[in-house]
CSV table of C-alpha atoms in Angstrom, one decimal:
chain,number,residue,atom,x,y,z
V,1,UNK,CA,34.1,-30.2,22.2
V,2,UNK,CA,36.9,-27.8,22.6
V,3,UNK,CA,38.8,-28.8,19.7
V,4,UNK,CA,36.1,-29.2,17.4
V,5,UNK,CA,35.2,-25.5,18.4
V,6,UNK,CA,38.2,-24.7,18.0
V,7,UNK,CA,39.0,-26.6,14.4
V,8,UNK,CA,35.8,-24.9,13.0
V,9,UNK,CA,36.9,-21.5,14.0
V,10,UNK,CA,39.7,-21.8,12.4
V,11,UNK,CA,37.4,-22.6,8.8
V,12,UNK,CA,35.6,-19.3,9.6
V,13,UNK,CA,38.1,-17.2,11.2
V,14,UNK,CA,41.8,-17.6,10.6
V,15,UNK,CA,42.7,-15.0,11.4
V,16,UNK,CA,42.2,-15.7,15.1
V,17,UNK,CA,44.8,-16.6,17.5
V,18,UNK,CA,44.1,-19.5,20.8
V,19,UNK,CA,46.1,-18.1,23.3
V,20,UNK,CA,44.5,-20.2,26.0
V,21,UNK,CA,42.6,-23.0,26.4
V,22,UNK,CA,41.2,-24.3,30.2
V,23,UNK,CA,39.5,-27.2,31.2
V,24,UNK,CA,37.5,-26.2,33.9
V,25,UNK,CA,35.6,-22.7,35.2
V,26,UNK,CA,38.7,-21.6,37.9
V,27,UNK,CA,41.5,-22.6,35.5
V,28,UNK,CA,39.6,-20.3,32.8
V,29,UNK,CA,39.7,-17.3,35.4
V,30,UNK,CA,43.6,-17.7,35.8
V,31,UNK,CA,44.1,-18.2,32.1
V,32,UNK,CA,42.0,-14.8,31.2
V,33,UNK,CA,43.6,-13.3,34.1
V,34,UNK,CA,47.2,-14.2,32.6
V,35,UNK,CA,46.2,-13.9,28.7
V,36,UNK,CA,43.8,-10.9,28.7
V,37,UNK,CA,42.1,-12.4,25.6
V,38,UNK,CA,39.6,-10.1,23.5
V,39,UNK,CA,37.3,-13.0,23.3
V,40,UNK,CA,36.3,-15.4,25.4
V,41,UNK,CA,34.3,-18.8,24.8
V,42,UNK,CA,32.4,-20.3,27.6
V,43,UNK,CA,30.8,-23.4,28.1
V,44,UNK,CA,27.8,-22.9,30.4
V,45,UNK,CA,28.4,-26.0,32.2
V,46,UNK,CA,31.9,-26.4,33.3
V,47,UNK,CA,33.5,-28.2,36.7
V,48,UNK,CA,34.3,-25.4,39.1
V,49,UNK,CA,33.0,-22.3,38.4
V,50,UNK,CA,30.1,-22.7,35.8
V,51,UNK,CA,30.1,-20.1,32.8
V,52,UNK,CA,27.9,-17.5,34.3
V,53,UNK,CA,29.7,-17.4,37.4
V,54,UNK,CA,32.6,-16.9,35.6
V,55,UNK,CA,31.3,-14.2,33.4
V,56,UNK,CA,29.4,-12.7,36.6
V,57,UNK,CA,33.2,-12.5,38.0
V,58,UNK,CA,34.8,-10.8,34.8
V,59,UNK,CA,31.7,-8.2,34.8
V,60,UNK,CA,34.0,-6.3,37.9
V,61,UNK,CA,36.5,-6.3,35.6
V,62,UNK,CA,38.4,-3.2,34.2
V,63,UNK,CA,37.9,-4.9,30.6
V,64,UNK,CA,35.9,-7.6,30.1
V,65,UNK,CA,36.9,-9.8,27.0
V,66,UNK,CA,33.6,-10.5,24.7
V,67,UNK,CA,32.2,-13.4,25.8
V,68,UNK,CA,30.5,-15.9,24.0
V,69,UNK,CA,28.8,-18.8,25.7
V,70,UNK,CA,28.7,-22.2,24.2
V,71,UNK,CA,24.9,-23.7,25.5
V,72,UNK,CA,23.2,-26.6,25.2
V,73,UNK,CA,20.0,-24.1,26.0
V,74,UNK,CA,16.4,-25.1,23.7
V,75,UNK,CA,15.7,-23.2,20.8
V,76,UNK,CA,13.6,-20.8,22.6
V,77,UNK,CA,16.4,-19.8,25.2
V,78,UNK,CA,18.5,-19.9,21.8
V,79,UNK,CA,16.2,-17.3,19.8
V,80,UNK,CA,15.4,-15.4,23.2
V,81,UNK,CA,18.8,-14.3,23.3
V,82,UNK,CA,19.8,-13.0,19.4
V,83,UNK,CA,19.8,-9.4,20.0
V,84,UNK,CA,21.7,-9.5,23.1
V,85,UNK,CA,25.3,-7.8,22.8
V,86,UNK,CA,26.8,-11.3,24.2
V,87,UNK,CA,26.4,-14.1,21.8
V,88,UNK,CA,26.3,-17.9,22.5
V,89,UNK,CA,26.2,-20.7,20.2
V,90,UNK,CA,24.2,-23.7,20.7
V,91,UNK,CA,26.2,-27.1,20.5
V,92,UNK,CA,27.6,-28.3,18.5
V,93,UNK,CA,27.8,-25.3,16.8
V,94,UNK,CA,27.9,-25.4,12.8
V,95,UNK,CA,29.7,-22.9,10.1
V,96,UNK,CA,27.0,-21.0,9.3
V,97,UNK,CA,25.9,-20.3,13.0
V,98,UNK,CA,29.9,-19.6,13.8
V,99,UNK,CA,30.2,-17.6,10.9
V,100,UNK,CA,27.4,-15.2,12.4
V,101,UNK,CA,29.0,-14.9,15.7
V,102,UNK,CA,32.5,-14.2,14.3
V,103,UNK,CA,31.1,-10.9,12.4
V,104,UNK,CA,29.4,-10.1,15.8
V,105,UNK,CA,32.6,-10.1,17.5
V,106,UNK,CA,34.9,-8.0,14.4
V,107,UNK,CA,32.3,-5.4,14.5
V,108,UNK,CA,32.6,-5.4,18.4
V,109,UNK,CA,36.4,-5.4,18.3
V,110,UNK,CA,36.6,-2.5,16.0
V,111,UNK,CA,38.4,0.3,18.4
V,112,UNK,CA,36.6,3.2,16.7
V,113,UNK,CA,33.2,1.5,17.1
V,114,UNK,CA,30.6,2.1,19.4
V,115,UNK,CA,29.5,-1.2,19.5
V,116,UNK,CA,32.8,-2.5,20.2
V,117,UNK,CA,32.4,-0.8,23.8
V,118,UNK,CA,32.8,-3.1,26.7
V,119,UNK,CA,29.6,-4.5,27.1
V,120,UNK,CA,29.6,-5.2,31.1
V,121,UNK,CA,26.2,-3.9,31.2
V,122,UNK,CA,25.1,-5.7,28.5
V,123,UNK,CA,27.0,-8.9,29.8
V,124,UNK,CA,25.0,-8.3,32.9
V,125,UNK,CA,21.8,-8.4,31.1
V,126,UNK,CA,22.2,-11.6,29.8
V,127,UNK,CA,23.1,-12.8,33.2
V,128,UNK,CA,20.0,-11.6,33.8
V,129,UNK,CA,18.4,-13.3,31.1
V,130,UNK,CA,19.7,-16.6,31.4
V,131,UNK,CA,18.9,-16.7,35.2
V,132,UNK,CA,15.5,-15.7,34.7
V,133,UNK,CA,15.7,-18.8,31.8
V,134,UNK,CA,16.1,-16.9,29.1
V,135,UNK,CA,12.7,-14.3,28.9
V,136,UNK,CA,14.6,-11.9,26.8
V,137,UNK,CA,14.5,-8.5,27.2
V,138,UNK,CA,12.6,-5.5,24.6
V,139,UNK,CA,15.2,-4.8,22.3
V,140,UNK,CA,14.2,-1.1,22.8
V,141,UNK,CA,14.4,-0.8,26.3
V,142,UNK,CA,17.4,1.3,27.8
V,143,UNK,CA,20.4,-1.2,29.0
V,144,UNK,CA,19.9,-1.5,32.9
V,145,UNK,CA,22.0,0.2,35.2
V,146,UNK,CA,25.0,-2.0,36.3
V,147,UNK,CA,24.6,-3.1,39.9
V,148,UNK,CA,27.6,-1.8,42.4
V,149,UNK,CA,30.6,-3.4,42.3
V,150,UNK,CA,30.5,-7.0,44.4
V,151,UNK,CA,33.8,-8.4,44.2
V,152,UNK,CA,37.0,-6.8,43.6
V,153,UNK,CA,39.8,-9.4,42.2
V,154,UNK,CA,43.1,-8.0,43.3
V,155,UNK,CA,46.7,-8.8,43.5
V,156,UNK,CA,48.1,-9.5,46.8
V,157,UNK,CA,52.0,-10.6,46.4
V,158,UNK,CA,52.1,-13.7,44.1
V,159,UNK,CA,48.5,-14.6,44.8
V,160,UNK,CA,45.0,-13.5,43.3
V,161,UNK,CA,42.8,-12.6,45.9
V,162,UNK,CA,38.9,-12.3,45.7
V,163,UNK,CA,38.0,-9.7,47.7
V,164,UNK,CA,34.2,-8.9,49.0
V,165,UNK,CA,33.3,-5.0,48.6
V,166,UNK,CA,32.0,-5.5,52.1
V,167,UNK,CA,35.8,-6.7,53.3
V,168,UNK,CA,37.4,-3.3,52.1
V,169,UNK,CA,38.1,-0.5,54.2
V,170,UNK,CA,39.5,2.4,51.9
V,171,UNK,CA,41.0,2.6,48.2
V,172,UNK,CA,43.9,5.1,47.7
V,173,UNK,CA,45.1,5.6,43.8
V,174,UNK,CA,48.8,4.4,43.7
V,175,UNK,CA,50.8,5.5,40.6
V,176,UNK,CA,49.3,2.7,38.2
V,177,UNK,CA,47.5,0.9,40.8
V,178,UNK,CA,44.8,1.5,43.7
V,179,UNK,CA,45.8,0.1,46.5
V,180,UNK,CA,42.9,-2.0,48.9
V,181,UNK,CA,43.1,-1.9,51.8
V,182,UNK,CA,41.0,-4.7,54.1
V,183,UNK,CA,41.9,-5.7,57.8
V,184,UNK,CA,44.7,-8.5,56.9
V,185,UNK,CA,46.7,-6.4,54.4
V,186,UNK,CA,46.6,-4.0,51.1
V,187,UNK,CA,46.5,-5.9,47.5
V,188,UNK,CA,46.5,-4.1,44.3
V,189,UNK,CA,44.1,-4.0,41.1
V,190,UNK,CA,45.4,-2.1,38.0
V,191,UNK,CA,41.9,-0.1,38.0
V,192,UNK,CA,42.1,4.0,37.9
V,193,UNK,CA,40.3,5.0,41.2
V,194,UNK,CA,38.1,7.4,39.1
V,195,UNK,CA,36.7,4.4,37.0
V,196,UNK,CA,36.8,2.4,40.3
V,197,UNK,CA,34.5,5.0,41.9
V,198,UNK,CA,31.7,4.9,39.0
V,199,UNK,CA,31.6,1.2,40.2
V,200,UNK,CA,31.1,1.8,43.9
V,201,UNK,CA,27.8,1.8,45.9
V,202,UNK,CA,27.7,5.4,46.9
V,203,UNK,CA,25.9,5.5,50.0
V,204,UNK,CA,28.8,2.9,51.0
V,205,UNK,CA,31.8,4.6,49.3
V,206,UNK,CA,32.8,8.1,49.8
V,207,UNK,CA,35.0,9.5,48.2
V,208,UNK,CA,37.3,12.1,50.0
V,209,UNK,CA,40.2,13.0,48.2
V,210,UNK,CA,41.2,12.7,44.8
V,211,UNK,CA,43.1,9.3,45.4
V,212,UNK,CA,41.1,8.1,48.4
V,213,UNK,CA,37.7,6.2,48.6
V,214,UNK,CA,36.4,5.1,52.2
V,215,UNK,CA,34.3,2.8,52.9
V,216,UNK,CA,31.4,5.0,55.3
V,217,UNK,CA,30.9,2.1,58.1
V,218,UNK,CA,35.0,2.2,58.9
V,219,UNK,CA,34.5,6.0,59.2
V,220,UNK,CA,34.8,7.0,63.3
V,221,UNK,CA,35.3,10.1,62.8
V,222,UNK,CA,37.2,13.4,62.1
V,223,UNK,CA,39.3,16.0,63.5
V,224,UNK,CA,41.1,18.7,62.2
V,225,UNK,CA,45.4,18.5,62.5
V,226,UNK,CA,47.6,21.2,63.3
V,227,UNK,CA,47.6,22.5,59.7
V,228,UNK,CA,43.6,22.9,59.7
V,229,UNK,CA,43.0,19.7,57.5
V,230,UNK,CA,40.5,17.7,58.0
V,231,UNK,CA,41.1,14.5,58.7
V,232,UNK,CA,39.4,11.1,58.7
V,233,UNK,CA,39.5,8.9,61.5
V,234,UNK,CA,39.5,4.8,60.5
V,235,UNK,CA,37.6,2.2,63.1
V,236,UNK,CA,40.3,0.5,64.9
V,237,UNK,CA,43.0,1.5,62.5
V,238,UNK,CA,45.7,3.9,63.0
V,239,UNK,CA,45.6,5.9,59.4
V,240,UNK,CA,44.1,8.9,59.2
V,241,UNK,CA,42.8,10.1,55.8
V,242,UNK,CA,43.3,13.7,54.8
V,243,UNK,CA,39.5,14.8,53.1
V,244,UNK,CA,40.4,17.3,49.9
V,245,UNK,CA,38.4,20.7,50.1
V,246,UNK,CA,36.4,19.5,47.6
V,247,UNK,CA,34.8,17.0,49.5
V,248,UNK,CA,34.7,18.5,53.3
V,249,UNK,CA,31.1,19.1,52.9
V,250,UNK,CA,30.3,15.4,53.2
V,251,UNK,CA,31.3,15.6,56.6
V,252,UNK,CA,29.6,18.6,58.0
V,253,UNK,CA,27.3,18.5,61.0
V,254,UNK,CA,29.5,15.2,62.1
């Protein structure tokens, strides 16, 4: 299936370059994770990780590529789902069918477009969608709100780490990076702290400083140093986290 995919989008789109190709769901999160493709083609049923879990991984992601899913869904799921921003194509998908999707994606890959946006929160509608089996949703309704961030997926030395939100203790902006910091060690995601923090639960995350987000259960406390800062004390941990002016007044009355 892969290479006839493959061979037709090369009739409809030749411009297009395979970087990649995976044969399974957890070789297709390395490869996106190595290649950073634009675009994305999943089959819903793959050993591993299955399509949607793997798309329900890449919605944490700084920059989702488009994804299309390749389905074997019925023809309602099928018609259920044309107005969503993701595509999908039904197998085995023909030319004039691929043809559709591939001006779908160039619109969407236009830089100066709106519509070429990263659609997370559209992503995470059709994740919606297709759990629900495929009851699609009023085209005119407003997008729903993307849920907090569950997973972070974060470099730790050579490996790639998976980290629950629940497992993370602070994040603290590092040059390029933002450093997380859990109880065995700190790894690092290439995320700006800023765009991390429109992710983040915010009755779980607060934000103290510019460069420093902490999680609110490892908070124990705070004291004020020798210079008159204030400073957060961690749960069984020896940092202490200086809190910026701007955000002192989350901790008065502690």
């Amino acid at each position: 299936m892969r290479e006839y995919l493959e061979s037709q989008l090369k009739t409809v789109w030749p411009e297009l370059r395979v970087v990649a190709r995976a044969a399974n769901g957890i070789e297709t999160l390395r490869m996106i994770d190595e290649e950073s493709p634009e675009v994305v083609f999943l089959d819903i049923r793959m050993p591993g990780l299955t399509g949607l879990e793997v798309a329900a991984k890449l919605v944490d992601s700084p920059k989702p590529p488009h994804i299309v899913f390749v389905t074997a869904y019925d023809q309602y799921a099928v018609e259920a789902f044309e107005h969503s921003a993701v595509d999908y194509l039904l197998k085995p998908a023909n030319i004039e069918r691929l043809e559709k999707t591939v001006a779908k994606l160039k619109v969407r890959l236009k830089p100066a477009s709106a519509e070429g946006a990263v659609p997370a929160a559209a992503l995470q509608a059709l994740l919606a969608q297709l759990a629900a089996g495929g009851v699609p949703v009023a085209s005119a309704a407003p997008a729903p709100v993307a849920a907090p961030l569950q997973w972070i997926r974060a470099t730790h030395g050579e490996e790639t780490r998976l980290i629950p939100i629940d497992d993370v203790i602070y994040f603290q902006s590092n040059d390029k990076y933002t450093s997380v910091f859990v109880a065995d060690g700190e790894s690092l995601i290439r995320t700006p702290i800023s765009k991390l923090r429109e992710q983040l639960d915010d009755q779980q995350f607060w934000q103290i400083h510019r460069s420093v987000i902490v999680a609110a259960r490892h908070v124990a406390g705070t004291r004020q140093d020798f210079r008159g800062r204030l400073m957060v004390q961690l749960k069984g941990r020896p940092e202490q986290l200086v809190v910026s002016r701007n955000y002192v007044d989350l901790f008065r009355g502690m």
